[in-house]
Tab-separated table of C-alpha atoms in Angstrom:
chain	number	residue	atom	x	y	z
J	291	MET	CA	-73.162	57.792	-47.237
J	292	THR	CA	-71.837	58.496	-43.735
J	293	LYS	CA	-72.981	56.635	-40.642
J	294	ASN	CA	-74.619	59.787	-39.284
J	295	ASN	CA	-76.536	60.320	-42.514
J	296	LEU	CA	-77.558	56.657	-42.516
J	297	ARG	CA	-78.862	56.853	-38.944
J	298	LEU	CA	-80.884	59.982	-39.724
J	299	LEU	CA	-82.362	58.485	-42.890
J	300	LEU	CA	-83.387	55.274	-41.118
J	301	ALA	CA	-84.918	57.189	-38.230
J	302	LEU	CA	-87.062	59.154	-40.660
J	303	LEU	CA	-88.058	56.117	-42.711
J	304	LEU	CA	-89.030	54.016	-39.718
J	305	THR	CA	-91.512	56.663	-38.547
J	306	ALA	CA	-92.762	57.954	-41.933
J	307	PRO	CA	-95.769	56.755	-43.941
J	308	ALA	CA	-94.945	53.555	-45.819
J	309	GLY	CA	-96.071	54.661	-49.244
J	310	ALA	CA	-99.289	55.955	-50.724
J	311	ALA	CA	-102.751	54.756	-49.773
J	312	GLU	CA	-102.965	50.996	-50.131
J	313	LEU	CA	-105.516	49.026	-52.080
J	314	THR	CA	-108.412	48.442	-49.693
J	315	LEU	CA	-111.618	46.540	-49.787
J	316	PRO	CA	-114.850	48.451	-50.368
J	317	THR	CA	-116.826	49.883	-47.473
J	318	LEU	CA	-120.518	50.738	-47.148
J	319	GLY	CA	-121.569	52.597	-50.276
J	320	ALA	CA	-119.009	50.881	-52.483
J	321	ILE	CA	-120.149	50.485	-56.047
J	322	ARG	CA	-120.127	47.659	-58.505
J	323	ALA	CA	-120.069	48.396	-62.228
J	324	LYS	CA	-122.474	46.519	-64.476
J	325	ALA	CA	-122.121	47.102	-68.183
J	326	TYR	CA	-125.115	46.472	-70.410
J	327	GLY	CA	-125.278	46.693	-74.184
J	328	VAL	CA	-122.298	46.423	-76.518
J	329	ASP	CA	-119.663	48.513	-78.276
J	330	GLY	CA	-118.551	50.506	-75.241
J	331	ALA	CA	-121.976	51.622	-74.082
J	332	ALA	CA	-121.729	53.631	-70.870
J	333	PRO	CA	-121.987	51.395	-67.788
J	334	ARG	CA	-124.580	51.783	-65.078
J	335	PHE	CA	-123.409	51.774	-61.462
J	336	LEU	CA	-125.464	50.000	-58.812
J	337	PRO	CA	-124.909	49.905	-55.050
J	338	ALA	CA	-123.075	46.821	-53.832
J	339	ALA	CA	-125.455	44.149	-52.584
J	340	TYR	CA	-123.538	43.737	-49.325
J	341	ARG	CA	-122.271	46.037	-46.620
J	342	THR	CA	-119.021	46.147	-44.681
J	343	GLU	CA	-119.156	46.135	-40.886
J	344	ASN	CA	-115.914	47.129	-39.158
J	345	GLY	CA	-114.573	45.200	-36.179
J	346	PRO	CA	-112.347	46.148	-33.208
J	347	ALA	CA	-109.121	45.607	-35.195
J	348	TRP	CA	-110.181	47.893	-38.063
J	349	GLU	CA	-108.019	50.948	-38.776
J	350	ASP	CA	-109.003	53.886	-40.968
J	351	PRO	CA	-106.715	53.611	-44.021
J	352	TYR	CA	-106.470	57.394	-44.352
J	353	LEU	CA	-105.401	57.874	-40.747
J	354	ARG	CA	-103.079	54.926	-41.153
J	355	GLN	CA	-101.401	56.815	-43.987
J	356	ILE	CA	-101.078	60.276	-42.453
J	357	ALA	CA	-100.385	59.125	-38.893
J	358	PRO	CA	-98.851	55.668	-39.207
J	359	LYS	CA	-97.830	53.591	-36.250
J	360	PRO	CA	-94.143	52.731	-35.962
J	361	PRO	CA	-93.240	49.148	-36.892
J	362	PRO	CA	-94.093	46.994	-33.839
J	363	ASN	CA	-91.098	44.639	-33.958
J	364	LEU	CA	-88.544	45.775	-36.528
J	365	ASP	CA	-86.077	48.180	-34.922
J	366	GLN	CA	-83.647	50.701	-36.312
J	367	ALA	CA	-80.566	48.782	-35.178
J	368	GLN	CA	-81.539	45.716	-37.238
J	369	VAL	CA	-82.192	47.720	-40.403
J	370	SER	CA	-79.087	49.852	-39.856
J	371	ALA	CA	-76.954	46.714	-39.590
J	372	LEU	CA	-78.263	45.436	-42.936
J	373	ILE	CA	-77.658	48.722	-44.743
J	374	GLN	CA	-74.223	49.131	-43.160
J	375	ARG	CA	-73.382	45.611	-44.333
J	376	MET	CA	-74.143	46.695	-47.890
J	377	VAL	CA	-72.102	49.876	-47.525
J	378	ASP	CA	-69.098	47.993	-46.130
J	379	MET	CA	-69.388	45.327	-48.831
J	380	GLU	CA	-69.369	47.854	-51.665
J	381	ARG	CA	-66.559	49.911	-50.156
J	382	ALA	CA	-64.426	46.785	-49.710
J	383	GLN	CA	-64.961	45.763	-53.329
J	384	THR	CA	-64.786	49.124	-55.115
J	385	GLY	CA	-63.362	51.629	-52.677
J	386	LYS	CA	-66.472	53.809	-52.943
J	387	VAL	CA	-70.172	53.844	-52.012
J	388	THR	CA	-72.853	54.366	-54.671
J	389	LEU	CA	-75.822	53.134	-52.628
J	390	SER	CA	-78.297	56.020	-52.726
J	391	LYS	CA	-80.868	57.231	-50.217
J	392	GLU	CA	-83.559	56.330	-52.809
J	393	ASN	CA	-82.280	52.736	-52.798
J	394	VAL	CA	-82.329	52.647	-49.006
J	395	GLN	CA	-85.818	54.129	-48.908
J	396	ALA	CA	-87.174	51.545	-51.362
J	397	LEU	CA	-85.897	48.707	-49.177
J	398	VAL	CA	-86.830	50.138	-45.782
J	399	VAL	CA	-90.378	51.038	-46.810
J	400	ARG	CA	-90.980	47.413	-47.794
J	401	LEU	CA	-89.537	46.089	-44.540
J	402	VAL	CA	-91.747	48.460	-42.536
J	403	GLN	CA	-94.798	47.390	-44.547
J	404	MET	CA	-94.069	43.740	-43.816
J	405	ASP	CA	-93.766	44.440	-40.082
J	406	THR	CA	-96.925	46.552	-39.835
J	407	HIS	CA	-99.217	44.714	-42.255
J	408	PHE	CA	-98.380	40.994	-42.006
J	409	VAL	CA	-101.130	38.894	-40.447
J	410	ASP	CA	-98.864	37.475	-37.727
J	411	GLN	CA	-96.356	39.317	-35.561
J	412	ILE	CA	-92.773	38.968	-36.795
J	413	ASP	CA	-90.676	38.772	-33.649
J	414	SER	CA	-87.159	40.125	-33.372
J	415	LYS	CA	-85.543	36.705	-33.712
J	416	LYS	CA	-87.402	36.006	-36.954
J	417	TRP	CA	-86.433	39.442	-38.254
J	418	ASP	CA	-82.776	38.604	-37.603
J	419	GLY	CA	-83.124	35.535	-39.824
J	420	ILE	CA	-85.052	37.401	-42.532
J	421	LEU	CA	-82.510	40.224	-42.697
J	422	LYS	CA	-79.538	37.851	-42.746
J	423	GLY	CA	-81.078	35.973	-45.680
J	424	ALA	CA	-81.793	39.256	-47.443
J	425	GLY	CA	-78.204	40.421	-46.917
J	426	ASP	CA	-76.782	37.179	-48.298
J	427	ALA	CA	-78.994	37.433	-51.379
J	428	MET	CA	-78.132	41.088	-51.912
J	429	GLU	CA	-74.380	40.452	-51.760
J	430	ALA	CA	-74.721	37.671	-54.340
J	431	GLU	CA	-76.816	39.902	-56.615
J	432	TYR	CA	-74.365	42.801	-56.275
J	433	LYS	CA	-71.647	40.572	-57.681
J	434	ALA	CA	-73.881	39.041	-60.376
J	435	SER	CA	-75.265	42.397	-61.566
J	436	LYS	CA	-71.936	44.188	-61.260
J	437	GLY	CA	-73.204	46.705	-58.751
J	438	ASN	CA	-76.690	47.414	-60.124
J	439	TRP	CA	-78.300	48.651	-56.922
J	440	ASN	CA	-81.832	48.629	-58.358
J	441	LYS	CA	-81.499	44.884	-58.933
J	442	VAL	CA	-79.801	44.396	-55.576
J	443	ILE	CA	-82.611	46.158	-53.701
J	444	GLU	CA	-85.281	44.200	-55.608
J	445	THR	CA	-83.452	40.999	-54.671
J	446	GLY	CA	-83.330	42.085	-51.025
J	447	ILE	CA	-87.059	42.812	-50.933
J	448	THR	CA	-87.863	39.514	-52.631
J	449	ALA	CA	-85.660	37.568	-50.214
J	450	SER	CA	-87.214	39.341	-47.217
J	451	VAL	CA	-90.733	38.429	-48.322
J	452	LYS	CA	-89.665	34.829	-48.890
J	453	GLY	CA	-88.328	34.851	-45.351
J	454	LEU	CA	-91.895	35.186	-44.064
J	455	LYS	CA	-92.435	31.594	-45.190
J	456	ASP	CA	-95.884	32.596	-46.400
J	457	PRO	CA	-96.767	31.101	-49.804
J	458	HIS	CA	-99.181	33.931	-50.636
J	459	SER	CA	-97.000	36.943	-49.855
J	460	VAL	CA	-94.845	38.029	-52.789
J	461	TYR	CA	-93.054	41.066	-54.139
J	462	PHE	CA	-93.875	42.149	-57.707
J	463	ASN	CA	-91.430	44.287	-59.647
J	464	GLU	CA	-92.952	46.806	-62.046
J	465	ALA	CA	-93.374	44.357	-64.949
J	466	GLN	CA	-94.719	41.581	-62.725
J	467	LEU	CA	-97.190	43.961	-61.092
J	468	LYS	CA	-98.535	45.048	-64.478
J	469	ALA	CA	-98.922	41.422	-65.586
J	470	PHE	CA	-100.762	40.565	-62.365
J	471	MET	CA	-103.133	43.528	-62.638
J	472	ASP	CA	-103.774	42.725	-66.314
J	473	SER	CA	-104.655	39.152	-65.332
J	474	MET	CA	-107.259	40.438	-62.878
J	475	LYS	CA	-108.767	42.589	-65.622
J	476	GLY	CA	-108.789	39.658	-68.048
J	477	THR	CA	-106.980	41.662	-70.731
J	478	PHE	CA	-103.432	41.771	-72.077
J	479	VAL	CA	-101.494	42.247	-75.330
J	480	GLY	CA	-99.735	39.132	-76.561
J	481	ILE	CA	-100.068	36.092	-78.784
J	482	GLY	CA	-103.295	34.998	-77.031
J	483	ALA	CA	-102.714	31.620	-75.406
J	484	GLY	CA	-103.034	29.955	-72.026
J	485	ILE	CA	-99.737	28.380	-71.021
J	486	ALA	CA	-98.227	25.652	-68.859
J	487	GLU	CA	-94.640	24.818	-67.984
J	488	ASP	CA	-92.814	22.306	-70.180
J	489	PRO	CA	-89.201	21.036	-70.044
J	490	LYS	CA	-88.671	22.061	-73.677
J	491	GLY	CA	-89.997	25.597	-73.200
J	492	ILE	CA	-93.657	26.353	-72.667
J	493	LYS	CA	-96.839	24.509	-73.608
J	494	LEU	CA	-99.766	26.368	-75.185
J	495	GLU	CA	-102.767	24.693	-73.559
J	496	THR	CA	-105.517	27.042	-74.721
J	497	ILE	CA	-105.677	29.262	-77.808
J	498	TYR	CA	-107.987	32.257	-77.363
J	499	PRO	CA	-110.563	33.002	-80.065
J	500	GLY	CA	-109.571	35.809	-82.428
J	501	SER	CA	-106.018	35.912	-81.108
J	502	GLY	CA	-102.831	36.285	-83.100
J	503	ALA	CA	-101.942	32.693	-82.212
J	504	GLU	CA	-105.212	31.403	-83.667
J	505	THR	CA	-104.784	33.469	-86.839
J	506	ALA	CA	-101.234	32.135	-87.275
J	507	GLY	CA	-102.401	28.530	-87.022
J	508	ILE	CA	-101.090	27.700	-83.550
J	509	LYS	CA	-102.843	24.669	-82.013
J	510	SER	CA	-103.670	23.708	-78.427
J	511	GLY	CA	-100.917	21.402	-77.199
J	512	ASP	CA	-98.140	23.022	-79.235
J	513	VAL	CA	-94.896	23.451	-77.299
J	514	VAL	CA	-92.930	26.624	-77.964
J	515	THR	CA	-89.207	25.781	-78.028
J	516	HIS	CA	-87.745	28.971	-79.549
J	517	ILE	CA	-88.698	32.659	-79.565
J	518	ASN	CA	-87.180	34.827	-82.279
J	519	GLY	CA	-84.746	32.011	-83.015
J	520	ALA	CA	-83.424	31.623	-79.465
J	521	PRO	CA	-84.085	28.468	-77.362
J	522	ILE	CA	-86.169	29.006	-74.228
J	523	ALA	CA	-85.727	25.656	-72.429
J	524	GLY	CA	-84.874	26.307	-68.796
J	525	MET	CA	-86.003	29.939	-68.813
J	526	LYS	CA	-88.281	31.268	-66.080
J	527	THR	CA	-91.931	31.289	-67.101
J	528	GLU	CA	-92.239	35.017	-66.380
J	529	ASP	CA	-89.303	35.751	-68.718
J	530	ILE	CA	-90.900	33.690	-71.495
J	531	ILE	CA	-94.209	35.521	-71.028
J	532	LYS	CA	-92.385	38.845	-71.232
J	533	GLN	CA	-91.015	37.852	-74.658
J	534	LEU	CA	-94.388	36.657	-75.944
J	535	ARG	CA	-96.128	39.847	-74.846
J	536	GLY	CA	-95.410	43.293	-76.237
J	537	ASP	CA	-96.950	46.233	-78.026
J	538	GLU	CA	-100.059	45.697	-80.121
J	539	ASN	CA	-99.472	44.841	-83.810
J	540	THR	CA	-95.809	43.921	-83.272
J	541	VAL	CA	-94.594	40.526	-84.500
J	542	VAL	CA	-92.903	37.703	-82.628
J	543	THR	CA	-91.544	34.547	-84.287
J	544	VAL	CA	-91.937	31.218	-82.511
J	545	THR	CA	-90.854	27.681	-83.236
J	546	VAL	CA	-93.154	24.974	-81.912
J	547	GLU	CA	-93.201	21.221	-81.613
J	548	ARG	CA	-96.503	19.594	-82.525
J	549	GLY	CA	-96.843	15.983	-81.507
J	550	GLY	CA	-93.106	15.913	-80.863
J	551	VAL	CA	-92.261	17.121	-84.382
J	552	ALA	CA	-90.587	20.515	-84.846
J	553	GLN	CA	-92.492	22.880	-87.161
J	554	LYS	CA	-91.180	25.742	-89.285
J	555	PRO	CA	-90.909	29.138	-87.521
J	556	ILE	CA	-94.279	30.917	-87.296
J	557	LYS	CA	-94.787	34.676	-87.209
J	558	ILE	CA	-97.496	35.830	-84.786
J	559	THR	CA	-98.907	39.346	-84.593
J	560	ARG	CA	-99.546	40.419	-81.020
J	561	LYS	CA	-103.094	41.610	-80.352
J	562	ALA	CA	-105.098	42.939	-77.430
J	563	VAL	CA	-106.714	39.866	-75.928
J	564	LYS	CA	-109.869	39.858	-73.846
J	565	MET	CA	-109.988	36.489	-72.171
J	566	PRO	CA	-113.403	34.865	-71.835
J	567	THR	CA	-114.069	34.348	-68.141
J	568	ALA	CA	-117.550	32.825	-67.827
J	569	PHE	CA	-120.184	30.833	-69.678
J	570	SER	CA	-123.527	29.285	-68.830
J	571	LYS	CA	-125.913	26.644	-70.150
J	572	MET	CA	-128.941	24.629	-69.171
J	573	ALA	CA	-127.370	21.480	-67.717
J	574	ALA	CA	-130.719	19.684	-67.515
J	575	SER	CA	-134.400	20.496	-67.479
J	576	GLY	CA	-134.831	23.199	-64.835
J	577	VAL	CA	-131.140	23.139	-63.845
J	578	GLY	CA	-128.836	25.961	-64.915
J	579	TYR	CA	-125.034	25.885	-64.901
J	580	VAL	CA	-122.456	28.692	-64.668
J	581	TYR	CA	-118.688	28.312	-64.902
J	582	TRP	CA	-116.146	31.103	-64.413
J	583	ASN	CA	-112.377	30.952	-64.028
J	584	GLN	CA	-111.561	33.815	-61.646
J	585	PHE	CA	-113.090	36.469	-59.408
J	586	GLY	CA	-111.744	39.453	-61.332
J	587	ASP	CA	-112.976	42.865	-62.367
J	588	GLY	CA	-116.547	42.445	-63.590
J	589	SER	CA	-116.832	38.757	-62.666
J	590	ASP	CA	-119.690	39.417	-60.235
J	591	ALA	CA	-121.726	41.284	-62.872
J	592	ALA	CA	-121.082	38.528	-65.436
J	593	VAL	CA	-122.024	35.653	-63.124
J	594	ILE	CA	-125.148	37.377	-61.812
J	595	ASP	CA	-126.221	38.165	-65.361
J	596	HIS	CA	-125.694	34.521	-66.409
J	597	VAL	CA	-127.848	33.281	-63.514
J	598	ARG	CA	-130.524	35.841	-64.311
J	599	ARG	CA	-130.627	34.705	-67.955
J	600	LEU	CA	-130.754	31.041	-66.961
J	601	LYS	CA	-133.679	31.791	-64.680
J	602	SER	CA	-135.487	33.459	-67.587
J	603	GLN	CA	-134.870	30.269	-69.610
J	604	GLY	CA	-136.645	28.148	-67.006
J	605	ALA	CA	-133.907	27.299	-64.510
J	606	LYS	CA	-135.374	26.545	-61.083
J	607	SER	CA	-131.956	25.778	-59.550
J	608	VAL	CA	-128.358	26.539	-60.477
J	609	ILE	CA	-124.921	24.950	-60.368
J	610	LEU	CA	-121.976	27.273	-59.706
J	611	ASP	CA	-118.768	25.623	-60.941
J	612	VAL	CA	-115.573	26.978	-59.355
J	613	ARG	CA	-113.400	23.951	-59.988
J	614	GLY	CA	-109.913	25.115	-60.844
J	615	ASN	CA	-110.843	28.715	-59.961
J	616	PRO	CA	-107.919	30.210	-57.960
J	617	GLY	CA	-109.987	33.075	-56.535
J	618	GLY	CA	-109.432	36.823	-56.832
J	619	LEU	CA	-111.279	39.839	-55.472
J	620	VAL	CA	-113.172	39.621	-52.179
J	621	SER	CA	-115.570	42.302	-53.414
J	622	SER	CA	-116.473	40.070	-56.365
J	623	VAL	CA	-117.263	36.941	-54.349
J	624	SER	CA	-119.200	38.928	-51.727
J	625	ALA	CA	-121.346	40.509	-54.437
J	626	ILE	CA	-122.093	37.091	-55.973
J	627	ALA	CA	-122.784	35.359	-52.656
J	628	SER	CA	-125.085	38.160	-51.493
J	629	GLU	CA	-127.492	37.453	-54.375
J	630	PHE	CA	-128.107	33.966	-52.948
J	631	MET	CA	-128.660	35.134	-49.366
J	632	LYS	CA	-131.183	36.816	-47.083
J	633	ASP	CA	-130.797	40.282	-45.611
J	634	GLY	CA	-128.386	40.402	-42.668
J	635	GLN	CA	-126.734	37.032	-43.274
J	636	GLU	CA	-122.972	37.100	-42.836
J	637	ILE	CA	-120.878	36.302	-45.897
J	638	VAL	CA	-117.343	36.354	-44.496
J	639	SER	CA	-115.281	38.012	-41.752
J	640	PHE	CA	-111.601	38.943	-41.696
J	641	ARG	CA	-109.431	38.716	-38.595
J	642	ARG	CA	-105.919	39.825	-37.727
J	643	GLN	CA	-104.251	38.308	-34.662
J	644	GLY	CA	-107.609	36.954	-33.483
J	645	GLN	CA	-109.619	40.186	-33.731
J	646	VAL	CA	-112.244	40.948	-36.365
J	647	VAL	CA	-111.086	43.658	-38.757
J	648	PHE	CA	-114.311	43.735	-40.781
J	649	LYS	CA	-117.005	41.486	-42.181
J	650	HIS	CA	-119.292	41.459	-45.189
J	651	VAL	CA	-123.028	41.067	-44.611
J	652	ALA	CA	-125.826	40.675	-47.172
J	653	GLN	CA	-127.739	43.908	-47.621
J	654	GLY	CA	-131.305	43.154	-48.665
J	655	ASN	CA	-132.645	39.845	-49.905
J	656	GLY	CA	-130.705	38.536	-52.886
J	657	GLN	CA	-132.574	37.976	-56.136
J	658	PHE	CA	-131.692	34.245	-56.016
J	659	ALA	CA	-132.084	33.778	-52.246
J	660	ASP	CA	-134.759	31.097	-52.695
J	661	MET	CA	-133.087	29.327	-55.631
J	662	PRO	CA	-131.566	25.890	-54.818
J	663	VAL	CA	-127.826	26.027	-55.491
J	664	ALA	CA	-124.880	23.646	-55.688
J	665	VAL	CA	-121.220	24.723	-55.746
J	666	LEU	CA	-118.714	22.407	-57.466
J	667	THR	CA	-115.199	22.338	-55.969
J	668	ASP	CA	-111.888	20.545	-56.357
J	669	ASP	CA	-108.337	21.024	-55.081
J	670	GLY	CA	-107.889	23.898	-57.519
J	671	SER	CA	-110.741	25.902	-55.957
J	672	ALA	CA	-109.018	28.470	-53.757
J	673	SER	CA	-109.478	31.709	-51.857
J	674	ALA	CA	-112.596	33.536	-53.146
J	675	SER	CA	-113.901	30.222	-54.537
J	676	GLU	CA	-113.682	28.801	-51.035
J	677	ILE	CA	-115.454	31.826	-49.547
J	678	LEU	CA	-118.356	31.170	-51.923
J	679	ALA	CA	-118.429	27.443	-51.144
J	680	ALA	CA	-118.159	27.921	-47.368
J	681	THR	CA	-120.798	30.653	-47.298
J	682	MET	CA	-123.291	28.607	-49.297
J	683	GLN	CA	-122.544	25.590	-47.117
J	684	ASP	CA	-123.167	27.523	-43.887
J	685	GLN	CA	-126.072	29.716	-44.993
J	686	ARG	CA	-127.994	27.545	-47.456
J	687	LYS	CA	-129.807	24.319	-46.593
J	688	GLY	CA	-129.302	21.146	-48.590
J	689	TYR	CA	-126.346	19.794	-50.527
J	690	ALA	CA	-124.572	23.045	-51.265
J	691	VAL	CA	-121.023	21.802	-52.033
J	692	ILE	CA	-120.300	18.837	-54.276
J	693	GLY	CA	-116.942	17.495	-55.477
J	694	SER	CA	-113.725	17.201	-53.505
J	695	ARG	CA	-111.809	19.087	-50.799
J	696	SER	CA	-110.872	22.607	-51.917
J	697	TYR	CA	-107.333	24.012	-51.832
J	698	GLY	CA	-107.254	25.534	-48.351
J	699	LYS	CA	-106.364	29.226	-48.716
J	700	GLY	CA	-107.995	31.009	-45.824
J	701	THR	CA	-106.076	34.267	-46.001
J	702	GLN	CA	-106.532	37.694	-47.628
J	703	GLN	CA	-103.842	39.770	-49.291
J	704	SER	CA	-103.479	43.446	-50.164
J	705	ILE	CA	-101.115	44.950	-52.726
J	706	LEU	CA	-99.180	47.851	-51.237
J	707	PRO	CA	-97.414	50.548	-53.264
J	708	GLY	CA	-94.111	51.844	-51.999
J	709	ALA	CA	-91.128	53.998	-52.878
J	710	ASP	CA	-90.375	51.725	-55.845
J	711	ALA	CA	-92.510	51.034	-58.928
J	712	GLY	CA	-93.538	47.547	-57.850
J	713	GLY	CA	-96.087	46.197	-55.391
J	714	LEU	CA	-95.935	44.153	-52.195
J	715	LYS	CA	-98.681	41.541	-52.031
J	716	VAL	CA	-98.795	40.683	-48.346
J	717	THR	CA	-101.104	38.506	-46.274
J	718	GLU	CA	-102.978	40.905	-43.987
J	719	SER	CA	-105.717	38.792	-42.441
J	720	ARG	CA	-107.362	35.404	-42.238
J	721	TRP	CA	-110.927	35.050	-43.391
J	722	HIS	CA	-113.511	33.122	-41.417
J	723	ARG	CA	-116.669	31.525	-42.743
J	724	PRO	CA	-120.077	32.372	-41.228
J	725	ASN	CA	-119.831	29.511	-38.704
J	726	GLY	CA	-116.574	31.042	-37.420
J	727	GLY	CA	-114.221	28.429	-38.868
J	728	ASN	CA	-111.091	29.097	-40.895
J	729	ILE	CA	-110.217	26.759	-43.754
J	730	ASP	CA	-106.534	27.681	-44.145
J	731	ALA	CA	-104.332	24.627	-44.615
J	732	GLN	CA	-101.441	23.834	-42.308
J	733	HIS	CA	-98.028	24.920	-43.560
J	734	ASP	CA	-94.557	23.523	-42.946
J	735	PRO	CA	-92.921	26.095	-40.627
J	736	ALA	CA	-89.538	25.543	-42.265
J	737	THR	CA	-90.608	25.996	-45.875
J	738	GLY	CA	-94.066	27.557	-45.748
J	739	GLU	CA	-95.332	24.835	-48.085
J	740	LYS	CA	-98.903	23.620	-47.656
J	741	VAL	CA	-99.298	20.304	-45.856
J	742	LYS	CA	-101.243	17.994	-48.137
J	743	GLY	CA	-104.633	16.845	-46.895
J	744	THR	CA	-105.184	19.768	-44.513
J	745	GLY	CA	-107.541	22.733	-44.667
J	746	GLY	CA	-110.067	23.477	-47.382
J	747	VAL	CA	-113.838	23.285	-47.600
J	748	MET	CA	-115.034	19.702	-47.268
J	749	PRO	CA	-117.883	18.922	-49.678
J	750	ASP	CA	-121.315	17.868	-48.496
J	751	ILE	CA	-121.180	15.167	-51.151
J	752	ASP	CA	-117.699	13.843	-51.931
J	753	VAL	CA	-117.214	12.759	-55.543
J	754	GLN	CA	-113.690	11.600	-56.379
J	755	VAL	CA	-112.561	11.761	-60.006
J	756	PRO	CA	-109.413	10.048	-61.359
J	757	GLU	CA	-106.671	12.561	-62.198
J	758	ASP	CA	-106.616	11.832	-65.920
J	759	GLN	CA	-110.395	12.130	-66.179
J	760	ALA	CA	-110.354	15.372	-64.165
J	761	ARG	CA	-107.776	16.814	-66.577
J	762	LYS	CA	-109.974	15.939	-69.568
J	763	ILE	CA	-113.027	17.475	-67.866
J	764	ALA	CA	-111.057	20.670	-67.260
J	765	GLN	CA	-109.981	20.803	-70.898
J	766	GLN	CA	-113.488	20.324	-72.238
J	767	THR	CA	-114.741	23.035	-69.866
J	768	ALA	CA	-112.019	25.335	-71.219
J	769	ASN	CA	-113.161	24.538	-74.763
J	770	GLU	CA	-116.726	25.456	-73.841
J	771	LEU	CA	-115.480	28.694	-72.287
J	772	MET	CA	-113.711	29.517	-75.560
J	773	GLY	CA	-116.803	28.661	-77.587
J	774	ARG	CA	-115.069	25.710	-79.222
J	775	PRO	CA	-116.617	22.300	-80.004
J	776	VAL	CA	-116.065	19.524	-77.465
J	777	PRO	CA	-115.317	16.288	-79.339
J	778	ASN	CA	-115.367	12.988	-77.482
J	779	ARG	CA	-116.958	14.455	-74.369
J	780	VAL	CA	-115.962	12.598	-71.201
J	781	ALA	CA	-118.337	11.922	-68.332
J	782	ASP	CA	-118.338	14.476	-65.520
J	783	PRO	CA	-119.489	12.632	-62.378
J	784	VAL	CA	-119.358	15.782	-60.207
J	785	LEU	CA	-121.665	17.690	-62.547
J	786	ASP	CA	-123.896	14.628	-62.925
J	787	LYS	CA	-124.253	14.324	-59.150
J	788	ALA	CA	-125.168	18.023	-58.848
J	789	ILE	CA	-127.832	17.634	-61.540
J	790	GLU	CA	-129.206	14.582	-59.734
J	791	VAL	CA	-129.340	16.390	-56.375
J	792	LEU	CA	-130.918	19.569	-57.717
J	793	THR	CA	-133.406	17.673	-59.872
J	794	SER	CA	-134.489	15.686	-56.810
J	795	ALA	CA	-134.718	18.898	-54.788
J	796	GLY	CA	-136.922	20.396	-57.480
J	797	LYS	CA	-139.237	17.413	-57.441
J	798	ALA	CA	-139.373	17.438	-53.647
J	799	GLY	CA	-140.208	21.152	-53.642
């Protein structure tokens, strides 16, 4: 690749559309699928129960694609220097240049997307640091992969995103993107277990009903130490997951420790797994309870249906438990929140560099707008969970939020396609609650790590639970979600306080 060809390519890339149309949030007229019946019955589609109102910073995504703005801060000289560094490095080591225009395009598109989409401006000085770090990482990967440019470019993109020092922006390669999208759908093909990191390999915390793991006799708490005879201690979690997943009806052999004792190798047949995501019950006379573990595809329909059924069973008030819920789709939380609100009430607004991009507003009176509600939170309640808690706190009277300070993620991300097969999940805006506040935690400018004790939704009633007790509560909730018995049930003071408050509210009303 000559310098003239490189300059021409970069000039074209820095003014061309940065990939296909991005994933965007729904606008007025968006639809929400609600499936009724069983065995694949055709779903009915209902209008979303909220509307989107665009603000001064909103840009039409179609126009943004066909007539994109040039990157505001990243300039051709900076990108050219990085690419030329790679060319010179390879020529010095091998005497030739195999870096292709497709490789260059994959990298440059991602850099342009970062510059044009990131919530905060990336000034020229910061870009210098990001590109130097990316170049260092790429040179190391070139040597480690023996000149595999696909891996080198992926490493460069990953290092560039890390240079933003934003904990929620990340680059997914093709396999990681598929795993992420599967997690949002609540389906995947694998052994069927919820996992946690463990020094010896990986711990199987939850075994899903009807899964291959359950059929093979795997127990909650088992620690996988070997897969197909090979030890996995020290491996990255994503690499372990890749080995446990695979095509349906294929077999994987695992060795587990149970109670510290190694067991004989166990063959597990991989199956399509549909993870349970929500359950409900009557927590007390007149008080319903709904728990769900993410705001994914179909979560809004499931939660609304659970509340509707609880109401038919005599519930006069409802507890919405989002403890440990990391969030998910904005469309899902807005649809849920809207059912507890009056027409025209604001749910949430999104701002970029201080200007409103758009906001979600309840459209029509929600079917539960007059139903007393309590939202349970803890430090694992993040993102969409915090939107729900903050909205109920601002728009509903009474003790709306009970528990402890939530995580403090007040930003919104989009996943952008590009010239490669992966996806760039980048922070595009900050969300603001109806009272105008933003709950995003402070972050260390050097590392991007969250500063403990900052941000989050503060509960109306603070109920602190010892860590060990909170872990046991979470496990028994997971057992209920899976439809399993809950032996030796531990007290749940947060739930008890919500029942007390809502019962008193019912008597007062």
